[in-house]
Amino acid sequence: MFRNQYDTDVTTWSPAGRLFQVEYAMEAVKQGSAAIGLRSKTHIVLGCVNKANSELSSHQKKIFKVDDHIGVAIAGLTADGRVLSRYMRNECINYGFTYESPLPVGRLVVQLADKAQVCTQRSWKRPYGVGLLVAGLDESGAHLYYNCPSGNYFEYQAFAIGSRSQAAKTYLERRFENFADSSRDDLVKDALMAIRETLQGETLKSSICTVAVVGVGEPFHILDQETVQQIIDAFEIVGEQEGPAAEPDAAAGQGAAAADQGGSTDEGVAPMDI
Amino acid sequence: MASKQPENSLLGPEADSQRTLYPNVTGTSVVALKYKDGILMAADMGGSYGSTLRYKNVERMKAIGKHSLLGASGEISDFQEILRYLDDLILYDNMWDDGNSLGPKEVHNYLTRLMYNRRNKFNPLWNSLVLGGIKNGEKYLGTVSMIGVNFEDDHVATGFGNHLARPILRQEWHENLSFEDGVRLLEKCMRVLLYRDRSAINKLQIAKITEEGMTISQPYSLKTYWEFSAFENPTQGAVGSW
């Protein structure tokens, strides 16, 4: 996108019917580190990449519990994300107090979207620079929504936002048809594999990612680092075993030599080193 | 030294004429119980103006949304006001059009908040409410008083019903009553109330709410028996003071 004379104000239309400030806000989401979400009929998993600025600092919190049945992962201006999370928590608490019942996630998402829209139609405001993946339960089951700075919201079976999210999206596009009937644990595995896609070769460790789960009968919670590392280790081992097995199939009659090749194309960790 | 109140305040002498101090047209007991398929509720159709039984066609039970049934005793105009609030609530709930709906638990809690907040302003809605319903197979029956006391139970009653009907229900209610048994039990309670509550009239309705919806009977009357020998010549042998 290039600068032009219609992009100073959010309340100025371009001749092509675009609001450039809103589109620039959506760019901010694309610059944030990746966040992904996927769901089955009964569970939703949210995951994000957590890169700390330096080795000295801790990483930013990008996944927030909104209520027992709703959680959100953000990408973009995390400060805006925190403010919106506080709004969502407030709405859930107020609804729960009045009706003693959890706020249906679909309604919260619409309220959030309407709040974002206001900022696209006031000259003294700016759009929120954060995209939200809202995971929550409803009377009709598990839902995953994406809320945009533009004030639009969409429901997804699986989605990824932030930098290098296209790699995760490609991975998810290949597998999403199976998600509806996936088990909770398979869903978590798929989430971690989607996160791995955004890392582009970097090793997937629980110290650089965060995973959270919410489902029917399972309140929203963030999985602790140990649990996540165990899951990663489990499918990395399976991955290495499959490597040597796949090569002989592909290169017929190469036997032991192919097995060695399979071992070395993996993440560089030999089976004996685990 | 007089401090000025804002115009809409409920404090100060001018405000007294706006606050509810006593009820004017009142309904008497409501009795309700859980049965196999949902909730059964009974209330007579009387509206008393003090000690005069002035109105004899007052429907004191109404359906709320798809899942709930509300019965009220106390000030009839306040009941009508509550119905207006609930009308708005259900309207906005339906406008979401998203497959979610407010069930009896949610409506009961909303009413509790409403009644309690009015009580805190010293301007109560002068009612005792019974809220029953069934949603997704789960039966719900609760009550809220004019001061905001709320609770759930398998059978509830308001006013005189608490003193005359509840003891009967405690003895004879059990889980999974059939519809006929439930109606028989409610009629037994309403008959006692008819005999002993001077603001009861012999014209009642019984409403039922199940997963299919709410139905309310046409008004009918109970058979009564006044020929008990103990009541003939009731003053014979009485010790008089003059």
XYZ file of C-alpha atoms in Angstrom:
516
model
C 0.000 0.000 0.000
C 1.218 3.485 -0.743
C 0.470 6.815 0.853
C -2.249 8.837 -0.817
C -4.332 11.912 -0.181
C -7.291 10.021 1.284
C -5.525 8.216 4.095
C -5.145 10.866 6.783
C -8.570 10.542 8.374
C -10.599 7.474 9.158
C -13.651 9.495 8.176
C -12.423 10.191 4.634
C -13.519 7.890 1.835
C -11.269 7.310 -1.142
C -12.836 7.682 -4.595
C -12.684 3.894 -4.912
C -14.840 3.567 -1.799
C -12.106 2.517 0.620
C -11.280 3.695 4.126
C -7.501 3.586 4.133
C -7.052 4.105 7.862
C -9.095 0.963 8.501
C -6.986 -0.956 5.995
C -3.809 0.317 7.645
C -5.169 -0.924 10.975
C -5.571 -4.369 9.393
C -1.906 -4.127 8.299
C -0.973 -3.742 11.954
C -2.598 -7.104 12.615
C -0.535 -8.679 9.847
C 2.661 -7.389 11.473
C 1.917 -8.957 14.871
C 3.225 -12.417 15.730
C 1.054 -15.311 14.657
C -2.046 -16.565 16.417
C -4.080 -19.563 15.310
C -7.362 -21.160 16.278
C -9.169 -24.351 15.315
C -12.290 -26.104 16.523
C -14.164 -29.339 16.632
C -17.834 -29.739 17.536
C -17.015 -29.658 21.237
C -13.596 -28.029 21.700
C -11.613 -25.049 20.494
C -7.840 -24.687 20.674
C -6.042 -21.345 20.464
C -2.318 -21.048 19.960
C 0.165 -18.279 19.446
C 3.820 -17.652 18.886
C 5.416 -15.751 21.744
C 8.631 -14.032 20.796
C 10.312 -12.058 23.550
C 12.058 -8.838 22.510
C 15.323 -9.970 23.988
C 16.632 -12.786 26.116
C 16.371 -10.512 29.129
C 12.645 -9.839 28.804
C 9.613 -12.021 29.215
C 7.259 -12.456 26.288
C 3.975 -10.635 25.846
C 0.717 -12.182 26.890
C -1.393 -12.759 23.768
C -3.993 -15.218 24.989
C -6.566 -14.056 27.537
C -9.213 -15.894 29.460
C -12.429 -13.914 29.165
C -14.688 -16.289 31.085
C -14.855 -19.977 31.868
C -16.343 -20.591 28.464
C -14.632 -17.893 26.346
C -11.007 -17.079 25.550
C -9.277 -14.851 23.033
C -5.966 -14.820 21.167
C -4.769 -11.511 19.716
C -2.376 -10.302 17.037
C -1.322 -6.731 16.442
C -1.198 -3.909 18.961
C -1.289 -5.942 22.137
C -2.180 -2.871 24.196
C -5.408 -2.497 22.209
C -5.937 -6.226 22.680
C -5.682 -5.948 26.449
C -8.228 -3.148 26.538
C -10.691 -5.144 24.429
C -10.134 -8.216 26.616
C -11.039 -6.145 29.639
C -14.221 -5.006 27.878
C -15.098 -8.605 27.037
C -14.502 -9.759 30.612
C -16.711 -6.974 31.877
C -19.540 -7.878 29.526
C -19.346 -11.526 30.574
C -19.398 -10.674 34.256
C -22.369 -8.335 33.894
C -24.368 -10.851 31.887
C -23.540 -13.607 34.365
C -24.643 -11.420 37.255
C -27.992 -10.526 35.707
C -28.891 -13.899 34.206
C -26.699 -16.397 36.132
C -25.859 -17.875 32.806
C -22.805 -17.655 30.529
C -22.910 -14.985 27.824
C -23.266 -16.727 24.450
C -20.029 -16.145 22.553
C -21.914 -15.178 19.385
C -23.465 -12.216 21.153
C -20.187 -11.073 22.700
C -18.559 -11.145 19.284
C -21.271 -8.916 17.814
C -20.884 -6.451 20.675
C -17.138 -6.410 20.071
C -17.627 -5.858 16.361
C -20.039 -2.975 16.965
C -17.503 -1.419 19.328
C -14.822 -1.647 16.653
C -17.156 -0.138 14.056
C -17.641 2.972 16.155
C -13.938 3.703 15.802
C -14.259 3.644 12.037
C -16.849 6.378 12.015
C -15.573 9.036 14.443
C -13.079 11.641 13.353
C -11.528 11.825 16.816
C -10.905 8.089 17.148
C -8.692 5.544 15.454
C -9.525 1.917 14.694
C -8.272 -0.742 17.111
C -5.034 -2.160 15.735
C -5.652 -5.718 16.843
C -7.251 -8.825 15.399
C -8.969 -11.172 17.830
C -9.559 -14.880 17.541
C -12.458 -15.455 19.925
C -13.057 -19.039 21.054
C -16.160 -19.829 23.030
C -19.157 -22.000 23.762
C -22.753 -21.336 22.940
C -25.987 -23.297 23.239
C -25.178 -24.682 19.806
C -21.675 -25.882 20.668
C -18.121 -24.695 20.071
C -17.397 -21.588 17.993
C -14.358 -19.758 16.679
C -14.679 -16.184 15.442
C -12.275 -13.665 13.994
C -12.872 -9.994 14.861
C -11.280 -7.474 12.530
C -10.351 -3.809 13.168
C -12.875 -2.959 10.464
C -15.739 -4.089 12.703
C -16.387 -7.232 10.679
C -16.470 -10.640 12.235
C -16.412 -14.074 10.670
C -16.923 -17.557 11.989
C -14.267 -20.141 11.203
C -13.549 -23.821 11.505
C -9.885 -22.840 11.705
C -7.937 -19.640 11.099
C -4.566 -17.980 11.525
C -3.626 -14.300 11.807
C -0.413 -12.321 12.159
C 2.952 -12.616 10.454
C 3.628 -15.795 8.410
C 0.070 -16.886 9.127
C -0.319 -17.944 5.489
C 1.863 -20.994 6.159
C -0.394 -22.016 9.035
C -3.499 -21.331 6.953
C -2.218 -23.590 4.200
C -1.625 -26.355 6.720
C -5.077 -25.862 8.228
C -6.753 -25.751 4.827
C -5.440 -29.199 4.100
C -6.808 -30.685 7.318
C -9.839 -28.651 8.391
C -12.465 -31.056 7.073
C -11.450 -33.539 9.758
C -11.477 -31.091 12.644
C -15.209 -31.267 13.422
C -14.869 -34.843 14.664
C -11.328 -34.600 16.019
C -10.599 -35.527 19.578
C -9.433 -32.783 21.911
C -5.882 -34.088 21.941
C -5.669 -34.326 18.163
C -6.882 -30.744 17.976
C -4.041 -29.599 20.268
C -1.536 -31.512 18.136
C -2.852 -29.889 14.974
C -2.626 -26.469 16.632
C 1.025 -27.009 17.519
C 1.785 -28.240 14.023
C 0.113 -25.164 12.564
C 2.235 -22.970 14.847
C 5.311 -24.854 13.699
C 4.492 -23.931 10.106
C 4.752 -20.236 10.951
C 8.189 -20.670 12.470
C 9.745 -21.518 9.085
C 12.327 -24.035 10.162
C 12.923 -22.775 13.688
C 12.558 -25.470 16.354
C 9.174 -25.664 17.979
C 9.598 -25.409 21.755
C 7.018 -24.749 24.450
C 9.021 -21.696 25.527
C 8.145 -19.811 22.340
C 4.493 -20.738 22.028
C 1.324 -20.708 24.105
C -1.631 -23.053 23.737
C -5.065 -22.764 25.342
C -8.120 -25.029 25.252
C -11.812 -24.571 25.941
C -14.554 -27.128 25.427
C -17.797 -28.640 26.604
C -17.099 -29.620 30.209
C -13.612 -28.063 30.055
C -13.270 -24.453 31.213
C -10.899 -22.201 29.306
C -7.332 -22.614 30.471
C -3.821 -22.134 29.125
C -1.800 -25.328 28.986
C 1.371 -25.186 31.051
C 4.773 -25.320 29.391
C 5.565 -28.872 30.522
C 2.367 -30.317 29.074
C 2.939 -28.505 25.795
C 6.543 -29.704 25.572
C 5.440 -33.287 26.184
C 2.925 -33.070 23.345
C 5.562 -31.554 21.054
C 8.035 -34.292 21.956
C 5.422 -36.967 21.303
C 4.722 -35.907 17.745
C 8.319 -34.959 16.969
C 9.324 -38.551 17.775
C 6.544 -39.858 15.582
C 7.719 -37.460 12.889
C 11.280 -38.849 13.008
C 10.094 -42.444 12.913
C 7.978 -41.655 9.910
C 10.924 -39.952 8.190
C 13.066 -43.064 7.778
C 9.945 -45.096 6.914
C 8.820 -42.695 4.194
C 12.161 -42.556 2.357
C 12.433 -46.276 1.468
C 8.877 -46.111 0.067
C 9.732 -43.153 -2.108
C 13.160 -44.424 -3.282
C 12.581 -48.106 -4.015
C 15.368 -50.556 -3.262
C 17.696 -48.089 -1.515
C 17.278 -49.781 1.889
C 19.671 -48.696 4.662
C 21.069 -45.715 2.785
C 17.597 -44.248 2.475
C 17.002 -44.762 6.204
C 20.093 -42.658 7.012
C 18.931 -39.909 4.694
C 15.520 -39.891 6.419
C 17.174 -39.429 9.813
C 19.314 -36.465 8.765
C 16.555 -34.436 7.075
C 14.759 -34.109 10.420
C 15.185 -31.290 12.906
C 18.769 -32.340 13.535
C 18.050 -34.310 16.726
C 19.051 -37.961 16.382
C 16.796 -40.468 18.167
C 19.604 -41.403 20.586
C 19.851 -37.813 21.828
C 16.302 -37.616 23.283
C -30.024 24.622 55.544
C -32.273 22.555 53.272
C -30.185 20.618 50.719
C -31.584 20.588 47.210
C -32.429 17.196 45.721
C -32.242 16.578 41.971
C -35.661 16.518 40.349
C -35.893 12.781 39.897
C -34.747 11.788 43.372
C -36.827 9.449 45.499
C -35.712 11.150 48.709
C -37.368 14.106 50.375
C -41.042 14.895 51.086
C -42.163 15.525 47.479
C -41.046 12.074 46.438
C -43.350 10.204 48.795
C -46.282 10.555 46.457
C -44.303 8.691 43.809
C -43.175 5.712 45.842
C -45.187 2.550 46.341
C -46.422 2.570 49.927
C -49.233 0.026 49.747
C -50.908 -2.062 47.063
C -54.360 -1.231 45.644
C -55.650 -4.097 43.503
C -54.214 -7.405 44.602
C -54.180 -11.025 43.580
C -53.926 -13.804 46.132
C -51.894 -17.031 46.205
C -50.150 -18.745 43.308
C -49.198 -22.415 43.702
C -46.868 -24.349 41.405
C -45.118 -27.707 41.261
C -42.736 -29.683 39.040
C -44.186 -32.763 37.411
C -43.006 -35.355 34.900
C -43.125 -33.212 31.758
C -42.633 -29.721 33.166
C -44.335 -27.307 35.517
C -47.959 -26.967 36.643
C -49.146 -23.681 38.100
C -52.501 -22.619 39.524
C -53.963 -19.226 40.407
C -57.462 -17.922 40.815
C -58.808 -15.054 38.756
C -59.647 -12.631 41.517
C -58.474 -9.018 41.876
C -59.294 -7.610 45.307
C -59.737 -3.910 45.984
C -59.003 -3.973 49.684
C -61.628 -6.264 51.148
C -63.912 -6.002 48.103
C -63.585 -8.745 45.492
C -63.863 -6.259 42.687
C -62.408 -7.980 39.620
C -63.167 -11.581 38.770
C -61.473 -12.063 35.429
C -57.833 -11.307 36.126
C -55.318 -13.632 34.452
C -52.437 -13.833 36.877
C -50.289 -16.261 34.875
C -48.569 -15.462 31.581
C -46.143 -17.203 29.232
C -42.705 -15.575 28.898
C -40.862 -16.439 25.696
C -40.842 -20.085 24.651
C -39.621 -21.623 27.853
C -41.104 -19.850 30.876
C -44.337 -19.217 32.762
C -44.783 -16.358 35.237
C -47.431 -16.229 37.952
C -47.894 -13.254 40.275
C -49.688 -12.333 43.447
C -49.848 -8.837 44.875
C -50.395 -5.571 43.043
C -51.878 -6.284 39.608
C -50.632 -3.061 38.012
C -47.073 -3.888 39.075
C -47.492 -7.349 37.530
C -48.513 -5.649 34.286
C -45.416 -3.437 34.514
C -43.231 -6.513 35.001
C -44.824 -8.089 31.920
C -43.850 -4.978 29.951
C -40.220 -5.271 31.096
C -40.179 -8.951 30.186
C -41.764 -8.196 26.835
C -38.815 -5.965 25.976
C -36.367 -8.525 27.312
C -37.793 -11.340 25.180
C -38.062 -9.053 22.165
C -34.366 -8.152 22.241
C -33.487 -11.769 22.910
C -35.438 -12.830 19.814
C -33.916 -10.051 17.727
C -30.475 -11.642 18.065
C -31.920 -14.490 15.995
C -28.930 -16.630 16.786
C -30.200 -19.902 18.177
C -29.696 -18.814 21.778
C -32.643 -18.002 23.997
C -33.263 -16.927 27.577
C -34.435 -19.883 29.625
C -36.391 -19.921 32.894
C -33.229 -19.669 35.006
C -32.139 -16.526 33.193
C -35.584 -14.906 33.437
C -35.798 -15.763 37.131
C -32.472 -14.114 37.814
C -33.381 -11.071 35.783
C -36.556 -10.716 37.844
C -34.559 -11.094 41.061
C -32.286 -8.231 40.015
C -35.318 -6.147 39.074
C -37.166 -6.708 42.346
C -34.101 -6.240 44.514
C -33.010 -3.037 42.842
C -36.469 -1.539 43.250
C -36.459 -2.572 46.911
C -33.168 -0.787 47.380
C -34.726 2.428 46.095
C -37.580 2.037 48.571
C -39.960 1.795 45.628
C -40.840 -1.867 45.334
C -42.893 -3.712 42.779
C -45.441 -5.091 45.197
C -45.515 -8.690 43.947
C -44.572 -12.202 44.841
C -43.612 -13.946 41.634
C -43.459 -17.594 40.629
C -41.314 -18.392 37.592
C -41.425 -21.892 36.156
C -40.275 -23.450 32.924
C -38.424 -26.181 31.120
C -35.539 -25.917 28.678
C -33.561 -28.714 27.065
C -35.234 -31.208 29.367
C -34.282 -29.339 32.511
C -37.211 -28.278 34.680
C -36.929 -25.056 36.672
C -39.204 -23.569 39.318
C -38.366 -20.504 41.388
C -39.891 -17.630 43.259
C -38.983 -13.954 43.942
C -40.544 -11.744 46.563
C -41.017 -7.976 46.530
C -37.876 -7.533 48.582
C -35.800 -9.653 46.251
C -35.669 -12.918 48.206
C -35.339 -15.663 45.608
C -34.971 -19.418 45.627
C -35.779 -22.542 43.638
C -37.685 -25.589 44.772
C -39.736 -28.529 43.551
C -42.916 -26.759 44.618
C -43.497 -23.106 45.525
C -46.352 -20.872 46.565
C -46.985 -17.227 47.387
C -48.877 -15.579 50.230
C -51.392 -17.809 51.959
C -50.301 -20.639 49.739
C -47.101 -20.858 51.767
C -49.103 -21.572 54.917
C -51.911 -23.716 53.532
C -50.623 -25.333 50.330
C -46.921 -26.028 51.007
C -47.602 -28.412 53.929
C -49.872 -30.471 51.662
C -47.228 -30.444 48.937
C -44.485 -31.450 51.345
C -46.509 -34.536 52.263
C -47.808 -35.521 48.871
C -45.420 -34.214 46.179
C -43.012 -36.675 44.630
C -40.796 -36.768 41.538
C -42.356 -37.548 38.169
C -45.963 -36.860 39.027
C -48.245 -37.565 36.117
C -50.227 -34.667 34.683
C -53.478 -35.921 36.241
C -51.867 -36.439 39.653
C -50.295 -32.999 39.490
C -53.577 -31.327 38.672
C -55.326 -33.294 41.418
C -52.688 -32.167 43.916
C -52.953 -28.517 42.848
C -56.745 -28.650 43.066
C -56.493 -30.063 46.570
C -54.307 -27.083 47.521
C -56.560 -24.560 45.793
C -59.642 -26.016 47.512
C -58.104 -25.492 50.953
C -57.184 -21.955 49.937
C -60.735 -21.385 48.735
C -62.141 -22.499 52.063
C -59.729 -20.575 54.230
C -58.402 -17.529 52.304
C -61.004 -14.778 52.247
C -59.471 -13.156 49.154
C -59.755 -16.361 47.092
C -62.577 -16.842 44.595
C -63.927 -20.031 43.085
C -62.747 -19.360 39.570
C -59.303 -20.645 38.763
C -56.986 -21.523 35.935
C -54.276 -24.148 35.801
C -51.365 -23.567 33.437
C -48.827 -26.103 32.274
C -45.523 -25.580 30.563
C -43.637 -28.373 28.804
C -41.045 -28.575 26.025
C -43.904 -28.194 23.551
C -45.006 -24.883 25.053
C -47.481 -23.348 27.440
C -51.179 -24.107 27.721
C -53.626 -22.534 30.136
C -56.992 -24.009 31.026
C -60.266 -22.239 30.636
C -61.464 -20.792 33.936
C -63.345 -23.334 36.010
C -64.542 -23.777 39.562
C -63.916 -26.381 42.223
C -66.602 -28.426 43.916
C -66.966 -27.464 47.533
C -68.762 -29.063 50.457
C -70.276 -26.953 53.172
C -72.433 -29.542 54.962
C -69.905 -30.699 57.533
C -71.909 -31.349 60.699
C -69.313 -29.545 62.773
C -70.213 -26.364 60.965
C -73.939 -26.580 61.639
C -74.865 -24.260 64.479
C -71.285 -23.171 64.903
C -71.981 -21.002 67.932
C -73.825 -23.615 69.962
C -71.949 -24.211 73.172
C -69.655 -21.266 72.596
C -68.698 -19.285 75.656
C -69.745 -15.676 75.092
C -68.285 -12.606 76.722
C -71.545 -10.707 76.840
